[in-house]
CSV table of C-alpha atoms in Angstrom, one decimal:
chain,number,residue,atom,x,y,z
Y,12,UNK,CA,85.1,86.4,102.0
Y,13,UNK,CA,84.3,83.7,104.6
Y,14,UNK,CA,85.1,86.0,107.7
Y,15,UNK,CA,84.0,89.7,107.1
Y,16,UNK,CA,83.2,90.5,110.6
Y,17,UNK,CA,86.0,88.6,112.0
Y,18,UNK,CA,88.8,90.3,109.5
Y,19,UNK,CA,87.9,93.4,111.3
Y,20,UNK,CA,86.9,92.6,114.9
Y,21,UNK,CA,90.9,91.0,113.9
Y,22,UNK,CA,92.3,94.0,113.2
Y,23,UNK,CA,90.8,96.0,115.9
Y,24,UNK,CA,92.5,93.2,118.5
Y,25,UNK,CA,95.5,93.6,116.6
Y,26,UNK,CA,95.5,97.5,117.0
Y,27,UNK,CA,95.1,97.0,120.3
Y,28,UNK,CA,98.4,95.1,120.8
Y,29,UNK,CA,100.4,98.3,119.6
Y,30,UNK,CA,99.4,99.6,122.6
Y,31,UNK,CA,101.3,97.4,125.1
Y,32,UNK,CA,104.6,98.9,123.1
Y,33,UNK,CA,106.3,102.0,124.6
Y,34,UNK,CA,107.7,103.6,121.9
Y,35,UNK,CA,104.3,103.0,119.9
Y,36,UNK,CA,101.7,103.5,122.8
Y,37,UNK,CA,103.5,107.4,123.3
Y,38,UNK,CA,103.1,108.2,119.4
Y,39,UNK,CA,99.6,107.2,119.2
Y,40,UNK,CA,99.1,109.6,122.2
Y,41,UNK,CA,101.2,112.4,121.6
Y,42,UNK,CA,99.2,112.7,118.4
Y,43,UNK,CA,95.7,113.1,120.5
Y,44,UNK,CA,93.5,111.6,117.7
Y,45,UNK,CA,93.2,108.1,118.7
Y,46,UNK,CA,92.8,109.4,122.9
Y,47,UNK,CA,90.4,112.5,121.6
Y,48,UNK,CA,88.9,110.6,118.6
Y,49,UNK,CA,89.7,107.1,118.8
Y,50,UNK,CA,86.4,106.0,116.4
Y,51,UNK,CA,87.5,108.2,113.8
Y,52,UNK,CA,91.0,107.3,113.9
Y,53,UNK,CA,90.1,103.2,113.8
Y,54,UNK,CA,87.5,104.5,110.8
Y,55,UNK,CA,90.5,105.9,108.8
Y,56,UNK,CA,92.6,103.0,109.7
Y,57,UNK,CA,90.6,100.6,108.6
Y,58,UNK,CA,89.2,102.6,105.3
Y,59,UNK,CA,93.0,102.6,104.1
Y,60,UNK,CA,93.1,98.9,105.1
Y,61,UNK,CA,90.5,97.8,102.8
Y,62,UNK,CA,90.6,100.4,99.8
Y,63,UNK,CA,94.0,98.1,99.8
Y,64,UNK,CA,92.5,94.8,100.0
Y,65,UNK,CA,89.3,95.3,98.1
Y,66,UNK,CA,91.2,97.1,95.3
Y,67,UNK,CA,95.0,96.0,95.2
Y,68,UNK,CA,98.3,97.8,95.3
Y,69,UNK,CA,98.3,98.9,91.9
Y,70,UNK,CA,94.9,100.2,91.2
Y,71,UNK,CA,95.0,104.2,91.1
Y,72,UNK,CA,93.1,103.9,94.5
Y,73,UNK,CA,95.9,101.6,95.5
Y,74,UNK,CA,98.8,103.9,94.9
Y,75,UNK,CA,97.0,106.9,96.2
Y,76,UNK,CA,96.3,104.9,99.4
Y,77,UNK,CA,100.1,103.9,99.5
Y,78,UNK,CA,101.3,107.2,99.2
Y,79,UNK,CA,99.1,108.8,102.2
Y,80,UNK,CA,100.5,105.7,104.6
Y,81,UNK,CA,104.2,106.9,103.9
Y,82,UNK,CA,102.9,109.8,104.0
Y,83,UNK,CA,101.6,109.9,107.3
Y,84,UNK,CA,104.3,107.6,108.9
Y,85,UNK,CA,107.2,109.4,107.6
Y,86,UNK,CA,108.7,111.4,110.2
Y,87,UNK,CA,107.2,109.0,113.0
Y,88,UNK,CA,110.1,108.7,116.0
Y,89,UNK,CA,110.0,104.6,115.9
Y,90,UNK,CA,112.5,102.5,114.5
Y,91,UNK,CA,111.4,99.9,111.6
Y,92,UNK,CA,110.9,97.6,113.8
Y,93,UNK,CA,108.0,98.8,115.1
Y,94,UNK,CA,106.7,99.5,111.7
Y,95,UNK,CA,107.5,95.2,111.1
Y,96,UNK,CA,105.9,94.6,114.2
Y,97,UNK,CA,102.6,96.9,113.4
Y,98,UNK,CA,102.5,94.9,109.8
Y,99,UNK,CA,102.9,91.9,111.9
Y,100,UNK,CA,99.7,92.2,114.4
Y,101,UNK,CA,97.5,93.2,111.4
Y,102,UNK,CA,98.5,90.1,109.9
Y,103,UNK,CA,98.9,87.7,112.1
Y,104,UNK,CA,96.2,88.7,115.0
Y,105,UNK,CA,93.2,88.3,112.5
Y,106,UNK,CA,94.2,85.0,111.5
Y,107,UNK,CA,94.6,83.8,115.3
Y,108,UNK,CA,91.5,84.8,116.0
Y,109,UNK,CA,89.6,83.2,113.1
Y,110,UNK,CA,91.8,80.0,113.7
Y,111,UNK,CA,90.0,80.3,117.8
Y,112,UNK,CA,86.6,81.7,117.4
Y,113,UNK,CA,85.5,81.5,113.7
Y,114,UNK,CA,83.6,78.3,111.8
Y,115,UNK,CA,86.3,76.7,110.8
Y,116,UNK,CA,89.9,77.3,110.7
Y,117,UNK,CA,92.3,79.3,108.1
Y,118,UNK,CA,94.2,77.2,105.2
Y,119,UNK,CA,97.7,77.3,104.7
Y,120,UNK,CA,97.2,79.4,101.8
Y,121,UNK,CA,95.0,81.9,103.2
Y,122,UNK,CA,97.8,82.9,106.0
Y,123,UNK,CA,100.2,82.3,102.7
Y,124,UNK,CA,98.0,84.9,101.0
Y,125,UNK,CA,97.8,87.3,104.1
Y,126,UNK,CA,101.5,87.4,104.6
Y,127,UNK,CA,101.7,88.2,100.6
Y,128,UNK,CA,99.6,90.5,100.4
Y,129,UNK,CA,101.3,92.8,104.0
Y,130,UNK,CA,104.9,91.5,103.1
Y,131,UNK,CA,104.0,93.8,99.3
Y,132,UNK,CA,102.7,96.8,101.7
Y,133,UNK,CA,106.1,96.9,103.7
Y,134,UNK,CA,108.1,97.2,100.4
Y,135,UNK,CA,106.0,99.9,98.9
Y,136,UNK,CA,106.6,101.6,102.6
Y,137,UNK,CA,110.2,100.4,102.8
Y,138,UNK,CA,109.9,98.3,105.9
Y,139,UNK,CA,112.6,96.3,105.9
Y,140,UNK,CA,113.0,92.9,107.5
Y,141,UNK,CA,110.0,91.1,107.1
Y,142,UNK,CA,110.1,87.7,107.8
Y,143,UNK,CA,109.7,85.7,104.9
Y,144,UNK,CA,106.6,83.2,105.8
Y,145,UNK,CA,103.7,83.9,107.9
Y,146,UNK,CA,104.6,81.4,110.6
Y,147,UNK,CA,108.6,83.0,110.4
Y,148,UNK,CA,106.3,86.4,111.1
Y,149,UNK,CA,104.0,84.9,114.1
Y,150,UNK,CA,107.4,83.9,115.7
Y,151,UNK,CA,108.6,87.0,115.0
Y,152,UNK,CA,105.7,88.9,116.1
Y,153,UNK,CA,105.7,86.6,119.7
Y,154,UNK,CA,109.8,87.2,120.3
Y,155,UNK,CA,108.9,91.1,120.1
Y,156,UNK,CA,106.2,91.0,122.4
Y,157,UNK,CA,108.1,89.1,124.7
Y,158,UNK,CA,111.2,91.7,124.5
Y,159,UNK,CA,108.8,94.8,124.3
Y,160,UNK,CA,105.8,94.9,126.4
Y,161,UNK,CA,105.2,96.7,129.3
Y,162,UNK,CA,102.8,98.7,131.5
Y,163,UNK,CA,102.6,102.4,130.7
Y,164,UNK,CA,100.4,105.3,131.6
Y,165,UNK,CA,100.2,106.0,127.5
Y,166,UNK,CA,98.6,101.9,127.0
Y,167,UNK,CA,96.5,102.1,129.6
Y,168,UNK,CA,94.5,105.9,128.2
Y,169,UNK,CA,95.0,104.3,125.1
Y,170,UNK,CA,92.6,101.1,126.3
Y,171,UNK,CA,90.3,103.0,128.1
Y,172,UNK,CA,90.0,105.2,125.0
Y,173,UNK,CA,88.7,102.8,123.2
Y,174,UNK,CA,87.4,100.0,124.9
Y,175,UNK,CA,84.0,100.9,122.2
Y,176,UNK,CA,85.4,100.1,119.4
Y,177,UNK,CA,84.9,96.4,120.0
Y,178,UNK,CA,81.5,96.6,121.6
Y,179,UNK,CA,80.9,98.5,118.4
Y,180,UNK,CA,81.7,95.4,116.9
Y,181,UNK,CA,78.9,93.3,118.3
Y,182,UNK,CA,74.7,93.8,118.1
Y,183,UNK,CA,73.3,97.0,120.2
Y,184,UNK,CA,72.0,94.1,122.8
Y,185,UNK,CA,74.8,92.5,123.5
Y,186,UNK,CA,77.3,95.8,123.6
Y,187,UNK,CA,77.1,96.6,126.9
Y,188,UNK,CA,77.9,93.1,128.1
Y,189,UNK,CA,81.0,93.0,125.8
Y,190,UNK,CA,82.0,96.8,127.1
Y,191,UNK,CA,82.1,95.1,130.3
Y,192,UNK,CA,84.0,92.0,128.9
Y,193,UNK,CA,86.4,93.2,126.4
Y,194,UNK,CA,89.0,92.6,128.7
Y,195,UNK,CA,88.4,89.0,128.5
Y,196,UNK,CA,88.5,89.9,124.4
Y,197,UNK,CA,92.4,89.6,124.8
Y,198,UNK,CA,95.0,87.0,125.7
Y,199,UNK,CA,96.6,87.0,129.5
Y,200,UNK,CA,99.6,88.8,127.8
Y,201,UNK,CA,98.3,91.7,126.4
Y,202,UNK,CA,96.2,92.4,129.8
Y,203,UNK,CA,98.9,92.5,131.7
Y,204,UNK,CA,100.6,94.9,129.6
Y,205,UNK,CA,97.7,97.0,129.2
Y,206,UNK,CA,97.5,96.9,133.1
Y,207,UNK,CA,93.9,95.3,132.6
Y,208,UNK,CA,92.6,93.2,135.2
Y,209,UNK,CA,91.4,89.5,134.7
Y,210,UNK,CA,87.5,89.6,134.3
Y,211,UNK,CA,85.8,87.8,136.8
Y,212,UNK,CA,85.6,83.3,136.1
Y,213,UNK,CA,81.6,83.8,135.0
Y,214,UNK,CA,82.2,86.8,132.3
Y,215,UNK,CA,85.4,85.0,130.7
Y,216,UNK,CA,82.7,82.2,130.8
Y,217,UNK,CA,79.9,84.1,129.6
Y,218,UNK,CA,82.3,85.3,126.3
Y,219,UNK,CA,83.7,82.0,125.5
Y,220,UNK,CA,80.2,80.3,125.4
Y,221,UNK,CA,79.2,83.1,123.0
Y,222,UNK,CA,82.0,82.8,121.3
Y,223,UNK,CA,81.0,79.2,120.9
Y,224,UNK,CA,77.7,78.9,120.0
Y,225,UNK,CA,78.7,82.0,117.3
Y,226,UNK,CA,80.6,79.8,115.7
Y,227,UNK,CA,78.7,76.5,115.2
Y,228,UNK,CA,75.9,78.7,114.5
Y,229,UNK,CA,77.8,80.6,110.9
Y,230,UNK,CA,79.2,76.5,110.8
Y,231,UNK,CA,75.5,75.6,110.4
Y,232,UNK,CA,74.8,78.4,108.6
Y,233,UNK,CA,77.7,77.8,105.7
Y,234,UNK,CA,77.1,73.9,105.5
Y,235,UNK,CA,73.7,74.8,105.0
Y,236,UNK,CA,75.0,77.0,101.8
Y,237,UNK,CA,77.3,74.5,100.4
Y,238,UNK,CA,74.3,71.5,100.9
Y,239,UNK,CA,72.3,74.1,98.7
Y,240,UNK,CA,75.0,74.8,96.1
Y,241,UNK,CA,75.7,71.4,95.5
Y,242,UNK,CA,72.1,70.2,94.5
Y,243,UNK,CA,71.8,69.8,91.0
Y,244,UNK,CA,68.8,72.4,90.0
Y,245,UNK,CA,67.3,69.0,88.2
Y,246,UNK,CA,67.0,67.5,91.6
């Protein structure tokens, strides 16, 4: 509720990491949808994504949603851990970036809650192996980047495929610049794994300081709310 646009620009970063894994980065091409139509394939993502959060597992919307996932990752050639990991960046990814770049950071129970409520979508998929806490999962998630990524020809179509769908993210204005920048979007990891070259020193600059004064402005902006909500309506 605090951090709608940063929950998804969240899970679009974390999207993005599955593409620095092999065995992942040559099933999201060899299915042609997110190369030919990657804003229609991030759409559908993230329509499942929500219908789950905004409604529950076990609303009829829910189940229905459930069902298509295993569904549609049923006779995918990766092992679970790739499905873990996937879970994983979804998860974790959104958090990190609130907990850098939003108004303030996340509680302990609102990683609690996010690990809860993607620990309950691996059962209903039968992923096994989830770690049981969100900071056993970060680790988790960290080890298997460390053991897993690496340059292919797959991660890098699949980043220049859809180097939009952050710019997307941001006002018409700005877009371009972040087009330009949405290198400097990710850590040092990922852009080497992606085979993405460091921005130049002024454009990393030029993002952080946005990034900055984004933040104390929605900090202004929600004090501002909570001086208003606690004035009595007598006063």
């Amino acid at each position: 509720m605090d951090f709608p646009d940063d929950l998804k620009l969240g899970l679009n970063l974390g999207f993005y990491r599955t593409f620095a894994v092999p065995t992942i980065a040559r099933v999201l091409v060899s299915t042609g949808k997110m190369i030919g139509r990657p804003k229609a394939r991030a759409k559908a993502t993230g329509t499942m994504m929500y219908t789950l959060i905004d409604n529950g597992f076990h609303s009829p919307a829910g189940r229905e949603t459930v069902a298509a996932l295993n569904q549609l990752h049923a006779r995918l050639p990766v092992g679970n851990a790739e499905f873990v990991y996937v879970l994983a960046t979804f998860c974790v990814t959104p958090l990190r970036w609130i907990d850098e770049h939003g108004w303030r950071h996340t509680t302990t129970e609102e990683k609690a809650a996010a690990h809860g409520f993607f620990h309950g979508l691996a059962q209903r998929m039968g992923i096994q192996g989830v770690p049981d806490s969100y900071s056993a999962l970060a680790r988790w998630m960290d080890d298997f980047e460390e053991r897993q990524f690496a340059v292919t020809e797959e991660g890098r179509a699949l980043l220049e495929a859809t180097r939009g769908l952050l710019s997307d993210r941001f006002p018409k204005l700005a877009a371009p610049v972040v087009r330009v920048a949405t290198d400097a979007l990710i850590d040092a990891r990922l852009r080497a794994a992606l085979g993405a070259s460091d921005r130049p020193v002024v454009i990393r600059w030029l993002v952080t300081t946005a990034l900055r004064l984004r933040a104390a402005h929605l900090r202004h902006q929600h004090r501002g709310e909570l001086a208003g909500k606690s004035v009595s309506p007598m006063q």
